[in-house]
mmCIF file of N, CA and C in Angstrom:
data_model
loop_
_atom_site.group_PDB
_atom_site.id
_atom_site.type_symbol
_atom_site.label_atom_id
_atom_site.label_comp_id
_atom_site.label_asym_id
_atom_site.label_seq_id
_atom_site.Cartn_x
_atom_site.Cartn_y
_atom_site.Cartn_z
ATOM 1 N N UNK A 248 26.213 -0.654 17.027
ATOM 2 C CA UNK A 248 24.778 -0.495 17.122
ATOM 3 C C UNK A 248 24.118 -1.237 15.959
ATOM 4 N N UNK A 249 22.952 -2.233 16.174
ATOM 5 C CA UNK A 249 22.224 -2.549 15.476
ATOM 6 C C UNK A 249 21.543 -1.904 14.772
ATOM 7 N N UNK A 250 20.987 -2.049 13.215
ATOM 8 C CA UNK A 250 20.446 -1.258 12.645
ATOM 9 C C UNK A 250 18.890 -1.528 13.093
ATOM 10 N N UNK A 251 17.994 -0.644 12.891
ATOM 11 C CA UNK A 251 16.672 -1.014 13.024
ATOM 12 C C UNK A 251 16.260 -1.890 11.632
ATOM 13 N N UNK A 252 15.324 -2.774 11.586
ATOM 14 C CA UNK A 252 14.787 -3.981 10.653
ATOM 15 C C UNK A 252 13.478 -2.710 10.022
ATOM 16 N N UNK A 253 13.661 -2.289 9.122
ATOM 17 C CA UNK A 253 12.355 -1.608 8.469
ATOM 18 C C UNK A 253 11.439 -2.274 7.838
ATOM 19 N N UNK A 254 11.575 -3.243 7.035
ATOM 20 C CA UNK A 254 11.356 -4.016 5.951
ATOM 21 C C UNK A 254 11.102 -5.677 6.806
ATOM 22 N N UNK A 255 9.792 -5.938 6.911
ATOM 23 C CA UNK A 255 9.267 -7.076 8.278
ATOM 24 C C UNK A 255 8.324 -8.066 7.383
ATOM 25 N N UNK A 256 8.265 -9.326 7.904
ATOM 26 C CA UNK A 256 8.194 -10.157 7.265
ATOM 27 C C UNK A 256 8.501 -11.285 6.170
ATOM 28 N N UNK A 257 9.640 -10.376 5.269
ATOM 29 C CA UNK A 257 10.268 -11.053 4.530
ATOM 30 C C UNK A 257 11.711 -10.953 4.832
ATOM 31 N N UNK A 258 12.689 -12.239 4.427
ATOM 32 C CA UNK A 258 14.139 -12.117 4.748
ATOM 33 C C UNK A 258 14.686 -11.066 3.895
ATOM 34 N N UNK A 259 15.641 -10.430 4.815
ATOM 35 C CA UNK A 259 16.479 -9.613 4.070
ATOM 36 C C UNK A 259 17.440 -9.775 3.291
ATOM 37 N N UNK A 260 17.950 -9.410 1.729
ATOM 38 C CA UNK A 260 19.029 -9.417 1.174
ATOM 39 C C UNK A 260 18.820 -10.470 0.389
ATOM 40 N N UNK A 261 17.657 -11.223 0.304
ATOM 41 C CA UNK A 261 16.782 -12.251 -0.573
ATOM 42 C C UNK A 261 16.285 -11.965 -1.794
ATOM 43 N N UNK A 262 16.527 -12.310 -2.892
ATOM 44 C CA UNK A 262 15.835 -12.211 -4.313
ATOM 45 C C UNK A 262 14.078 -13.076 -3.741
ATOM 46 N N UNK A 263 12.757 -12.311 -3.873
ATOM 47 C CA UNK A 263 11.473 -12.327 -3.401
ATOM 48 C C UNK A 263 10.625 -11.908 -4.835
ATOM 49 N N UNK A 264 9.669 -12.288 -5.256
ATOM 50 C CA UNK A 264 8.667 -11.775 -5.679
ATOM 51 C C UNK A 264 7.491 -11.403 -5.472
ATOM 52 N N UNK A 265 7.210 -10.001 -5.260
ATOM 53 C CA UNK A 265 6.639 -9.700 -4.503
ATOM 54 C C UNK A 265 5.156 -10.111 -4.591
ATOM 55 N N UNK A 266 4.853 -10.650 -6.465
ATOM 56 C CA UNK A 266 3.579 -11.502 -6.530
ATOM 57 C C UNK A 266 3.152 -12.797 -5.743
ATOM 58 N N UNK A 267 4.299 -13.489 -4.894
ATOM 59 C CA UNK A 267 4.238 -14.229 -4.361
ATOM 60 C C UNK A 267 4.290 -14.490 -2.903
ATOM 61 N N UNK A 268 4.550 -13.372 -2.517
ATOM 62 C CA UNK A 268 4.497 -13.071 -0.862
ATOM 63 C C UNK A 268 2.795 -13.234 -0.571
ATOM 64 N N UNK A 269 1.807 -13.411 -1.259
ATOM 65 C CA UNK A 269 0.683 -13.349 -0.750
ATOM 66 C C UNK A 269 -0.418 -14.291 -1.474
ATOM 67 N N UNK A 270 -0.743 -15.082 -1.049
ATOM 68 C CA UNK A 270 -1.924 -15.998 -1.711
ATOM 69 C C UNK A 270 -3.062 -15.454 -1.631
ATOM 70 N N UNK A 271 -4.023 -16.339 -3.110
ATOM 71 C CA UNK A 271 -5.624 -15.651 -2.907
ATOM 72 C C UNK A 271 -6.423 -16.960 -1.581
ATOM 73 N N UNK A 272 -7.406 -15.953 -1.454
ATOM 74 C CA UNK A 272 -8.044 -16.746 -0.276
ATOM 75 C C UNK A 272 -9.843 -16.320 -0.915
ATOM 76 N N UNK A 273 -10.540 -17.346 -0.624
ATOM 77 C CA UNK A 273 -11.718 -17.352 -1.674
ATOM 78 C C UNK A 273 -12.283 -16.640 -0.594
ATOM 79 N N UNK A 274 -12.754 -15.551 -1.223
ATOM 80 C CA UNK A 274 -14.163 -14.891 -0.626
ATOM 81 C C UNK A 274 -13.517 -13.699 0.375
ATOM 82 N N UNK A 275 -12.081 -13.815 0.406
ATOM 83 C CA UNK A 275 -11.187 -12.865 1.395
ATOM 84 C C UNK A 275 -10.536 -11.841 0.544
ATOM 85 N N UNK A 276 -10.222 -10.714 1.236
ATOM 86 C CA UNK A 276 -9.422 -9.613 0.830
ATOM 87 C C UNK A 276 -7.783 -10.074 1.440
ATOM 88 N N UNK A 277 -6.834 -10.588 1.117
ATOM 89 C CA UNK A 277 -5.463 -11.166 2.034
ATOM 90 C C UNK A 277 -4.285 -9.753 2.300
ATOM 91 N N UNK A 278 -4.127 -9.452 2.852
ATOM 92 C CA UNK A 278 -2.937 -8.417 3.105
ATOM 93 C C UNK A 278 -2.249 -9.171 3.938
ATOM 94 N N UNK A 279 -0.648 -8.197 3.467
ATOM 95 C CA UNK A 279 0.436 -8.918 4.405
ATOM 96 C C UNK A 279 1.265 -7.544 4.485
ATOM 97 N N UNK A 280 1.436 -7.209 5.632
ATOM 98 C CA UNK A 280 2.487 -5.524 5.956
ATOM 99 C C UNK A 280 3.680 -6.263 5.434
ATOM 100 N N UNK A 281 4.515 -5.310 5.107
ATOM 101 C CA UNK A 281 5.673 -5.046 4.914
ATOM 102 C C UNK A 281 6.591 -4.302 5.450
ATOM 103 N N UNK A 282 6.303 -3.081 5.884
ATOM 104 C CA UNK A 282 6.808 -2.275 6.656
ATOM 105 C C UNK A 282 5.664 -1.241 7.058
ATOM 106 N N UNK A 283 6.116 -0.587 8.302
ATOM 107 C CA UNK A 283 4.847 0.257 9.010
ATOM 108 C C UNK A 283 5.692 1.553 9.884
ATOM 109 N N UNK A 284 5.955 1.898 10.183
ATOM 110 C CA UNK A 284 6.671 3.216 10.825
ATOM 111 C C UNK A 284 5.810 4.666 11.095
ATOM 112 N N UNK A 285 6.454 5.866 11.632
ATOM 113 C CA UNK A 285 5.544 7.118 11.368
ATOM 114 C C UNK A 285 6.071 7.870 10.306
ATOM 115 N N UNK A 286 6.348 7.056 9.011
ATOM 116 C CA UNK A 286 6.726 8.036 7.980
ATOM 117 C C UNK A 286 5.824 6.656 7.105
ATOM 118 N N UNK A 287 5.821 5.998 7.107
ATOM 119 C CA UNK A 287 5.233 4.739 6.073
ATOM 120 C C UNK A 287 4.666 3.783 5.995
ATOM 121 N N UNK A 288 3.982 2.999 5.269
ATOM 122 C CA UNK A 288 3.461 1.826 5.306
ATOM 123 C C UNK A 288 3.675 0.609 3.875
ATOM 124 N N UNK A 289 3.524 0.024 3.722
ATOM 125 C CA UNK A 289 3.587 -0.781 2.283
ATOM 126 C C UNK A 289 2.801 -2.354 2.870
ATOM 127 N N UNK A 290 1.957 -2.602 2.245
ATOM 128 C CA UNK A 290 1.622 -3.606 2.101
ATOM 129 C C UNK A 290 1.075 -4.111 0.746
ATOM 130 N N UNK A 291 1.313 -5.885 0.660
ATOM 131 C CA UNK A 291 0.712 -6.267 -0.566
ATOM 132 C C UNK A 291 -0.374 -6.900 -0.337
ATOM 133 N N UNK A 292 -1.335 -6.950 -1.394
ATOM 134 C CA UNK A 292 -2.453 -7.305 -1.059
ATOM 135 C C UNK A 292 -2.591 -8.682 -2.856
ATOM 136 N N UNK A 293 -3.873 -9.165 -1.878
ATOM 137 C CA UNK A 293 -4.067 -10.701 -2.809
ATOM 138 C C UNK A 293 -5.851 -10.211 -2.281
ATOM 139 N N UNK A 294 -6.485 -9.720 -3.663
ATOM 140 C CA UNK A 294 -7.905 -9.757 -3.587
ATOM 141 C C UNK A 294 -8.553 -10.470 -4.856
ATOM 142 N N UNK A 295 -9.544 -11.510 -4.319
ATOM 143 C CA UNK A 295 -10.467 -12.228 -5.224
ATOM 144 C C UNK A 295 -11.654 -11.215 -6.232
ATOM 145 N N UNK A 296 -12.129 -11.395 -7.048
ATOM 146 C CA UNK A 296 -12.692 -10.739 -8.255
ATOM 147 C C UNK A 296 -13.586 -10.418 -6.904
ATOM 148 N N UNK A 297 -14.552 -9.461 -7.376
ATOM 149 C CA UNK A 297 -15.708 -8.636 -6.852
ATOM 150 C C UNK A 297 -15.231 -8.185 -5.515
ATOM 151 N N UNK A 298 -14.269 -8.373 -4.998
ATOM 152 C CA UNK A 298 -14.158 -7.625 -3.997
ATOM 153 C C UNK A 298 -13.590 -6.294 -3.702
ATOM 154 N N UNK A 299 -13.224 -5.418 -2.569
ATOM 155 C CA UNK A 299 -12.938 -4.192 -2.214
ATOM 156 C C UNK A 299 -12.123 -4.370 -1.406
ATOM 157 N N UNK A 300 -11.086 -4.040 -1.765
ATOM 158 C CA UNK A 300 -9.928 -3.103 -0.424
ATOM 159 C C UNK A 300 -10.284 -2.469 0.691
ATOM 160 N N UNK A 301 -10.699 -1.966 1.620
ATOM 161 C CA UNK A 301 -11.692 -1.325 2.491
ATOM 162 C C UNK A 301 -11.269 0.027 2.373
ATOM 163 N N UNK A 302 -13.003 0.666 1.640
ATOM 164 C CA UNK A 302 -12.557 2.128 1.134
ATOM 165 C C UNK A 302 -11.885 2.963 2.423
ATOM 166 N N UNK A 303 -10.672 3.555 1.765
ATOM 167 C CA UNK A 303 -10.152 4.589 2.802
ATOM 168 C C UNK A 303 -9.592 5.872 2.388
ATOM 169 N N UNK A 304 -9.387 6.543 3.390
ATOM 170 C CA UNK A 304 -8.618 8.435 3.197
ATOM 171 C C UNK A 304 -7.127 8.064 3.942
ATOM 172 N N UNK A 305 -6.514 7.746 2.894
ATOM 173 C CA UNK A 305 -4.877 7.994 3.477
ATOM 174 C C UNK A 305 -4.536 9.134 4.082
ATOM 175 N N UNK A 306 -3.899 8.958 5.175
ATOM 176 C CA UNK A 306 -3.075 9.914 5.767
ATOM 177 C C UNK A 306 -1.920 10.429 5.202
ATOM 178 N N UNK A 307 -1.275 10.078 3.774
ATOM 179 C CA UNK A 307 -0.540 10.855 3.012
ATOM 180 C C UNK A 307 -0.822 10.492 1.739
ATOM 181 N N UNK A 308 0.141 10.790 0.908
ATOM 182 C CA UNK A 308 -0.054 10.414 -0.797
ATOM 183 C C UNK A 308 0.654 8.462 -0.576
ATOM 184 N N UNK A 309 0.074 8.237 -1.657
ATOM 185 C CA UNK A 309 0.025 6.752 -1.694
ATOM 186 C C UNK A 309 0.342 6.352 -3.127
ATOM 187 N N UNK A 310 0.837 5.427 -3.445
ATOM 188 C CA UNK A 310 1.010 4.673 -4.542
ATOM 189 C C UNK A 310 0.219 2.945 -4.410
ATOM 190 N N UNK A 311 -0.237 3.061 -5.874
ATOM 191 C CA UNK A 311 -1.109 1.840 -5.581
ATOM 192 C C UNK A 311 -0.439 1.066 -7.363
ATOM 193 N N UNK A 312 0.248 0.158 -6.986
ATOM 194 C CA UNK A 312 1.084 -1.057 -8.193
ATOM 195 C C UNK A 312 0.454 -2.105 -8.131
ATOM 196 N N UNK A 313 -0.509 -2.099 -9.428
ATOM 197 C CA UNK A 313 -0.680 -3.025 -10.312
ATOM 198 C C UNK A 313 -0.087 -4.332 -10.075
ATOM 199 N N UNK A 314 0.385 -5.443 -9.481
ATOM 200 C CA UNK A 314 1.088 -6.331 -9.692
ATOM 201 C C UNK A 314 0.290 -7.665 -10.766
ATOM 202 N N UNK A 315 -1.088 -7.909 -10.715
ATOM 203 C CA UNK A 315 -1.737 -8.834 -11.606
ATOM 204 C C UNK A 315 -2.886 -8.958 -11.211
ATOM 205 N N UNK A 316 -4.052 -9.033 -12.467
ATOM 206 C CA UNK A 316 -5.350 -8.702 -12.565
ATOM 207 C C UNK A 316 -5.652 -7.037 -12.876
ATOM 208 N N UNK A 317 -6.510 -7.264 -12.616
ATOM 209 C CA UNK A 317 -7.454 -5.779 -13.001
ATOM 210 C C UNK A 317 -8.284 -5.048 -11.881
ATOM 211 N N UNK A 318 -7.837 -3.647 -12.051
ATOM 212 C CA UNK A 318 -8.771 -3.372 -10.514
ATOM 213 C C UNK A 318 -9.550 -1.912 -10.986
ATOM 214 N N UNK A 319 -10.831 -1.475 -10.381
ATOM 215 C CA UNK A 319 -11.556 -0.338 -10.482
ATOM 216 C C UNK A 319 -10.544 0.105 -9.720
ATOM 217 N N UNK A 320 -10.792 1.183 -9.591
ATOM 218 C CA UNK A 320 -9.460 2.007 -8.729
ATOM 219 C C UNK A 320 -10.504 3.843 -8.669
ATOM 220 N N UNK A 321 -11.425 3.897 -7.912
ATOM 221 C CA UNK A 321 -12.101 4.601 -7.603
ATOM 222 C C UNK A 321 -11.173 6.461 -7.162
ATOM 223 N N UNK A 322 -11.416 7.269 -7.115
ATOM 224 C CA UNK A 322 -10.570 8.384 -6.405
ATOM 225 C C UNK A 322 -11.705 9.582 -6.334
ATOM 226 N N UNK A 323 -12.145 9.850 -5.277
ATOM 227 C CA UNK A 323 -13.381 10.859 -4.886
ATOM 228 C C UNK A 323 -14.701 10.783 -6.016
ATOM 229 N N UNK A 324 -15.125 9.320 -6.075
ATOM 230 C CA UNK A 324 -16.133 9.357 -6.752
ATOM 231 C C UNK A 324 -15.578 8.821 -8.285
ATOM 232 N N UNK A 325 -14.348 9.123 -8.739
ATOM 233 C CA UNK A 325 -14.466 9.251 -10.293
ATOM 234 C C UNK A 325 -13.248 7.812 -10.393
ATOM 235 N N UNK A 326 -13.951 6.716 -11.132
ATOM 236 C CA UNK A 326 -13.392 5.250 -10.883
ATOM 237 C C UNK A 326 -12.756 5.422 -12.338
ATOM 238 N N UNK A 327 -11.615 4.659 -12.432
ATOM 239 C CA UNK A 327 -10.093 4.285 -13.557
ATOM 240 C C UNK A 327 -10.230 3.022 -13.101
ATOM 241 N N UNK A 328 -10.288 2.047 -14.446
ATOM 242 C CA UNK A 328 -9.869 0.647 -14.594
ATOM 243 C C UNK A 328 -8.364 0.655 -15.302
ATOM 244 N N UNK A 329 -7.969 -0.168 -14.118
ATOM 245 C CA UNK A 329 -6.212 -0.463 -14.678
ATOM 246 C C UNK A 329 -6.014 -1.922 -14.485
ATOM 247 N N UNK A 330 -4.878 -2.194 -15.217
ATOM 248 C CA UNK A 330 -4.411 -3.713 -15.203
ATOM 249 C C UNK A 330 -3.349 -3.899 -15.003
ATOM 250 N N UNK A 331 -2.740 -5.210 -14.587
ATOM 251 C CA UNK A 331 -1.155 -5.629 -14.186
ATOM 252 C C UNK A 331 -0.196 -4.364 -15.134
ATOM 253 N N UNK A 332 0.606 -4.086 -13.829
ATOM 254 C CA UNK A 332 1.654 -3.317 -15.101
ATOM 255 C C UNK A 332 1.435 -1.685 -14.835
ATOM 256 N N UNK A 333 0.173 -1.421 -14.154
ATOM 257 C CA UNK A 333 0.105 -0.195 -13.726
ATOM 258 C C UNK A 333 0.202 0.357 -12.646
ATOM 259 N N UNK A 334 0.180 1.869 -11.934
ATOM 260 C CA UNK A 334 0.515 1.939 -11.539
ATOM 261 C C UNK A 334 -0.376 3.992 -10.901
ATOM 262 N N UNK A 335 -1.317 3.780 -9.925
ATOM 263 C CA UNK A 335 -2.035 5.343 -9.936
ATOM 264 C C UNK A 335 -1.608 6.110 -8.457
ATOM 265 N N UNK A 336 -1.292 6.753 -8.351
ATOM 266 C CA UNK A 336 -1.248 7.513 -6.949
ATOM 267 C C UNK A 336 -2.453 8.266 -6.956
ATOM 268 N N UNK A 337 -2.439 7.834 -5.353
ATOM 269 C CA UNK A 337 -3.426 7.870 -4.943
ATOM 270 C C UNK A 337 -3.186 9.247 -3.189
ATOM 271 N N UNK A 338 -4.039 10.313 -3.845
ATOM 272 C CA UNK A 338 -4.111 11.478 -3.005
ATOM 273 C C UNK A 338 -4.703 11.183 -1.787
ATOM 274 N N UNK A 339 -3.208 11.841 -0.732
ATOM 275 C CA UNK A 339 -4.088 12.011 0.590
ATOM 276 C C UNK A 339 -5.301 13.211 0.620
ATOM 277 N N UNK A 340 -6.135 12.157 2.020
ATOM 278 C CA UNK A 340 -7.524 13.254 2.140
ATOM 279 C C UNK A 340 -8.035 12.700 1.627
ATOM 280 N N UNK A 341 -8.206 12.029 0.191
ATOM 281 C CA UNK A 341 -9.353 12.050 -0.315
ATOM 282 C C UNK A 341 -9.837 10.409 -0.632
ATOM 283 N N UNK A 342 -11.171 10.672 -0.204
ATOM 284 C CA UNK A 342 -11.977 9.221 -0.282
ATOM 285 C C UNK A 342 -11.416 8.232 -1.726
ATOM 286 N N UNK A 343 -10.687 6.626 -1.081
ATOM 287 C CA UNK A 343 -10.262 5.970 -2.214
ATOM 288 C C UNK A 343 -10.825 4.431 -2.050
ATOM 289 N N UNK A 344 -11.511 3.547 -3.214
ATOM 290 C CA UNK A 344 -11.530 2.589 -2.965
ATOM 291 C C UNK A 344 -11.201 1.676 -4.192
ATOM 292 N N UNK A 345 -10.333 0.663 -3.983
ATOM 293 C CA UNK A 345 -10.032 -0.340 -4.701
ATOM 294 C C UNK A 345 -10.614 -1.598 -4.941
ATOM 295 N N UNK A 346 -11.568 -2.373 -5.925
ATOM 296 C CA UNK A 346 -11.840 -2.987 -5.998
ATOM 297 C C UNK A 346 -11.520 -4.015 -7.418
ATOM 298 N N UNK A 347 -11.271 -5.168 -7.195
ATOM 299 C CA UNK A 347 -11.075 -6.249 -7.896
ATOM 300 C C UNK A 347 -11.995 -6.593 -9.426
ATOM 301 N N UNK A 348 -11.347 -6.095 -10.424
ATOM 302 C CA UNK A 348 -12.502 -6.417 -11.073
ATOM 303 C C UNK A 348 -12.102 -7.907 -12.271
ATOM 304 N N UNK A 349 -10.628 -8.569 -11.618
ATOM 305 C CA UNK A 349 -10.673 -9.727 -11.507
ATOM 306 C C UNK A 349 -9.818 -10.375 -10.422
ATOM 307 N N UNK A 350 -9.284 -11.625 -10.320
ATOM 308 C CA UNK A 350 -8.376 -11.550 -8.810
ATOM 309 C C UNK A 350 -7.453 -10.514 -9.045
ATOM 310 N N UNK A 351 -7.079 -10.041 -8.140
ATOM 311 C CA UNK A 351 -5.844 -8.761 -8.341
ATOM 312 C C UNK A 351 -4.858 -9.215 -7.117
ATOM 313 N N UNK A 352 -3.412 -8.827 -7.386
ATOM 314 C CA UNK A 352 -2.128 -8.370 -6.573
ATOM 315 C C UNK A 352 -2.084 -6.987 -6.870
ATOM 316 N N UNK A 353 -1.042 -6.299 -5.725
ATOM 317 C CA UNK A 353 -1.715 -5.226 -5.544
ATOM 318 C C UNK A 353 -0.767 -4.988 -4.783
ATOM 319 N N UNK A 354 0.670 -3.692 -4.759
ATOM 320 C CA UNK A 354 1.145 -3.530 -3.631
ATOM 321 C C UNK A 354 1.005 -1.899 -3.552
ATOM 322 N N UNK A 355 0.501 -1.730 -2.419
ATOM 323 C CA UNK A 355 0.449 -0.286 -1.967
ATOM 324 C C UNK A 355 1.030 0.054 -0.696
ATOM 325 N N UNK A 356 1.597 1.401 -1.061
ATOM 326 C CA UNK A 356 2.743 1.717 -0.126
ATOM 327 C C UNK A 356 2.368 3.492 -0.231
ATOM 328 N N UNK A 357 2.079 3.958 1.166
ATOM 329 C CA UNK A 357 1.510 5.160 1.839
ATOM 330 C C UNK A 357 2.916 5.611 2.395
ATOM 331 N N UNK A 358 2.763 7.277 1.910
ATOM 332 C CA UNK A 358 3.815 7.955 2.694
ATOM 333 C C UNK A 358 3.266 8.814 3.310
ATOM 334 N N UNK A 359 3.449 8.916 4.816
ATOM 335 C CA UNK A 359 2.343 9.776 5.779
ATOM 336 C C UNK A 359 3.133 11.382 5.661
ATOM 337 N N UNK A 360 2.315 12.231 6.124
ATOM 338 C CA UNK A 360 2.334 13.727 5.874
ATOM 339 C C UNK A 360 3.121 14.034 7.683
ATOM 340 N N UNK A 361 4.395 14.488 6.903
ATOM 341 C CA UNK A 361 5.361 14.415 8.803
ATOM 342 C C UNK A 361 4.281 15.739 9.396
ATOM 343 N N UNK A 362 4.495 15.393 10.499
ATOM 344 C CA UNK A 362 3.998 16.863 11.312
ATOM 345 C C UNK A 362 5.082 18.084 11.149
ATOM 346 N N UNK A 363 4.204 19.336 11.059
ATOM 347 C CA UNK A 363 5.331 20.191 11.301
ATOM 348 C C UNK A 363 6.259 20.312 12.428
ATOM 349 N N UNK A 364 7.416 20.386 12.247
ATOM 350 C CA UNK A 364 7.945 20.515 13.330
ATOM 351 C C UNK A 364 8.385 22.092 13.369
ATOM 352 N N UNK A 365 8.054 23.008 14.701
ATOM 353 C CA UNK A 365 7.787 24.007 14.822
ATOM 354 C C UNK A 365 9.822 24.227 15.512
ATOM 355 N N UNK A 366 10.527 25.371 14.934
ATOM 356 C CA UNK A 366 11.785 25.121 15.539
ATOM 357 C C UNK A 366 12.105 26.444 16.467
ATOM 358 N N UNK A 367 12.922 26.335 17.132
ATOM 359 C CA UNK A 367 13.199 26.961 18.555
ATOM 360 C C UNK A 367 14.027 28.000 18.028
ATOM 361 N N UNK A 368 13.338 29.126 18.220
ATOM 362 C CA UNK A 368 14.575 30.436 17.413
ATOM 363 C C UNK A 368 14.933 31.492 18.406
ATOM 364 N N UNK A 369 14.488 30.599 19.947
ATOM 365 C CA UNK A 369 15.152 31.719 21.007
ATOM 366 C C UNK A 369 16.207 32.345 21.619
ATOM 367 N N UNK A 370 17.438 31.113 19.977
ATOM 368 C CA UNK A 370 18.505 31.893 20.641
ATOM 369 C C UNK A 370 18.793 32.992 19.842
ATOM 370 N N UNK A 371 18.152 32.934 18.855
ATOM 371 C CA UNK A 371 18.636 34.075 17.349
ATOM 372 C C UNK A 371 18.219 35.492 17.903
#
C-alpha cells in the first residue's frame, strides 16, 4: 500500500528552505499550501510591507513563524510587533490579523479542533 503524500507541493526527502518556497509579488499577499487535511493546514506566506494576511478566526490553535521581516501580529484587538526569528500562537476562535510591517515570510501552520467522537458503549 501506498502511503498517502501529506506534505504537497514540495519534493519529498529534499533539503528546501522554506524562505524560499515563496516569492514577493508587489502589491500582493503570495501564499503557497503545504499541506491541508481535516486535522491541518500549513502554509507559507510572502507579504509586501503595508499589507494584511486576510484577518481570520482559526478553526484551531495556530502557530504563526517569523521567517523574515517584521509583522504587527494583532490577537482580539491587542497588536505584538515581532521580527524574523519569532514565533506567536495564535488562539482558536479568536479574531487574528497579520500584517506586514515590512516585507515579511511567514509560515503558519493551523491545527483544527477534531470533532468529538461520541463512542458506542452498547455493548458494556
Amino acid at each position: 500500500m501506498k502511503p498517502i503524500v501529506q506534505i504537497k507541493s514540495i519534493p519529498l526527502s529534499e533539503l528546501k528552505e522554506i524562505i524560499g518556497l515563496v516569492a514577493y509579488e508587489k502589491g500582493r499577499v503570495v501564499r503557497r499550501e503545504l499541506s491541508r487535511n481535516e486535522a491541518l493546514t500549513i502554509h507559507v506566506y510572502a507579504v509586501e510591507k503595508g499589507l494584511t494576511i486576510s484577518p481570520r478566526i482559526n478553526p484551531g490553535d495556530a502557530l504563526l513563524q517569523l521567517l523574515e521581516g517584521k509583522a504587527l501580529v494583532t490577537i482580539a484587538g491587542n497588536g505584538k510587533t515581532a521580527d524574523a526569528g519569532r514565533s506567536i500562537p495564535l488562539p482558536a476562535g479568536v479574531p487574528c490579523e497579520i500584517t506586514a510591517v515590512e516585507r515579511l515570510k511567514a509560515l503558519l501552520t493551523v491545527i483544527r479542533q477534531p470533532d468529538l467522537i461520541e463512542i458506542d458503549k452498547s455493548d458494556e
